[in-house]
Amino acid sequence: MGITFAAVITPSAWAATPPAGYSGNPVFPGWYADPEAAIFDHQYWIYPTTSLKYSAQVGFDAFSSPDLVHWTKHPQVLDIKDIPWAKKALWAPAMIEKGGKYYFFFGANDIQSDKELGGIGVAVSDKPEGPFKDLLGKPLIGAFHNGAQPIDQFVFKDDDGTYYMIYGGWKHANIVKLKPDFTGVEPMADGTTFREITPGPEYVEGPMMFKRNGKYYLMWSEGGWTGPDYSVAYAIADKVTGPFKRIGKILEQDPKVATGAGHNSLFHVARNDSWYIVYHRHPLGDTVGNDRVTCIDRMVFDKNGHILPVKITNEGVKANPLQ
């Protein structure tokens, strides 16, 4: 059973009441970060990190909406007790539906070397609201490759049905080809398994990918996640493996609205070709690193396919029902 609410205003995060028919930012109450956006069965879904101390990050909530304005909270869709190898720092979900099952990819344990147990795991459920259960009994990726900490995974399905995972912290990004049952990774056509696609020295973490008009877009976060300079940049390539060369920054703080705007995902509504960037940010005047809230704003392209700088707002976005 979920808890339903329209945009709820909290003094720590809000400056004004949003206009009628708008989501408001943040779109739901509570400290949540690293949001994963997905559309399942005519519902918008957001799966965020619960933004607490690492030792208290022991479960995930999810949120669903028919229209981007009215959100239902689904508590504890994945609990650490159902991940036998995890002990803390459950981070940054990624979601995929395949064959009537829902696969929930996550980071756990914040490993600092290959000597520690942790990394990227995967859980599965028959419903988008869970409950999800660990699929493998161990990490899917549990070691460093090309210098990338195994965190912040995003799963991308290409037009030929191949699933790729893009991931990596510590200023390195990798792409891997997932096995069809998501139980592991397998070599790509050229024989490589862990291919580095770091787009430049500014890259820090939080990669995600989408495809538009035959081009592959890679987005990622730059700066420090606890500070005001956290932001999002992007690149475009002709192939899923790149090369990706940084084009520029498109999401960042606005001293009149919020700071530390980063770690994004996207909603794309094909019916009217609407694009929305889903991200977290820090409320103005708040200096606690984990005080992060989840927000949504419009994302627009120019005639050449470049992403225009996003204007972060307090009002959020207008309702856009999926049916």
PDB file of N, CA and C in Angstrom, residues 35 38 57 76 94 102 112 133 153 193 226 272 292:
ATOM      1  N   PRO A  35      18.163  10.166  -8.437  1.00  0.00           N
ATOM      2  CA  PRO A  35      16.906   9.559  -8.867  1.00  0.00           C
ATOM      3  C   PRO A  35      17.015   8.825 -10.205  1.00  0.00           C
ATOM      4  N   ALA A  38      11.748   6.104 -14.669  1.00  0.00           N
ATOM      5  CA  ALA A  38      11.290   5.055 -15.584  1.00  0.00           C
ATOM      6  C   ALA A  38       9.793   5.207 -15.795  1.00  0.00           C
ATOM      7  N   GLN A  57      21.842   3.924   5.088  1.00  0.00           N
ATOM      8  CA  GLN A  57      21.311   3.705   3.738  1.00  0.00           C
ATOM      9  C   GLN A  57      21.098   2.204   3.533  1.00  0.00           C
ATOM     10  N   GLN A  76      10.192   1.043   1.113  1.00  0.00           N
ATOM     11  CA  GLN A  76      11.039  -0.150   1.225  1.00  0.00           C
ATOM     12  C   GLN A  76      10.790  -1.164   0.115  1.00  0.00           C
ATOM     13  N   ALA A  94      19.053   1.712 -10.809  1.00  0.00           N
ATOM     14  CA  ALA A  94      18.790   1.700 -12.252  1.00  0.00           C
ATOM     15  C   ALA A  94      17.745   0.621 -12.492  1.00  0.00           C
ATOM     16  N   TYR A 102      10.891  -7.078 -13.377  1.00  0.00           N
ATOM     17  CA  TYR A 102      11.516  -5.779 -13.171  1.00  0.00           C
ATOM     18  C   TYR A 102      12.851  -5.997 -12.467  1.00  0.00           C
ATOM     19  N   GLN A 112      36.291   0.463  -1.447  1.00  0.00           N
ATOM     20  CA  GLN A 112      37.429   1.308  -1.747  1.00  0.00           C
ATOM     21  C   GLN A 112      38.563   0.549  -2.437  1.00  0.00           C
ATOM     22  N   LYS A 133      14.032  -8.814  -4.619  1.00  0.00           N
ATOM     23  CA  LYS A 133      14.920  -9.751  -3.940  1.00  0.00           C
ATOM     24  C   LYS A 133      16.223  -9.867  -4.728  1.00  0.00           C
ATOM     25  N   GLN A 153      25.487   2.828 -11.609  1.00  0.00           N
ATOM     26  CA  GLN A 153      25.204   2.120 -12.851  1.00  0.00           C
ATOM     27  C   GLN A 153      23.931   2.641 -13.514  1.00  0.00           C
ATOM     28  N   THR A 193      35.604  -6.546 -22.568  1.00  0.00           N
ATOM     29  CA  THR A 193      34.489  -6.694 -21.634  1.00  0.00           C
ATOM     30  C   THR A 193      34.236  -5.401 -20.875  1.00  0.00           C
ATOM     31  N   THR A 226      28.559  16.802  -2.389  1.00  0.00           N
ATOM     32  CA  THR A 226      28.115  17.488  -1.167  1.00  0.00           C
ATOM     33  C   THR A 226      28.076  18.999  -1.322  1.00  0.00           C
ATOM     34  N   ASN A 272       4.022  13.146 -27.025  1.00  0.00           N
ATOM     35  CA  ASN A 272       4.183  14.560 -27.387  1.00  0.00           C
ATOM     36  C   ASN A 272       5.643  15.000 -27.355  1.00  0.00           C
ATOM     37  N   ARG A 292      19.500  16.416   0.400  1.00  0.00           N
ATOM     38  CA  ARG A 292      19.256  16.506  -1.040  1.00  0.00           C
ATOM     39  C   ARG A 292      17.804  16.145  -1.331  1.00  0.00           C
TER      40      ARG A 292
END
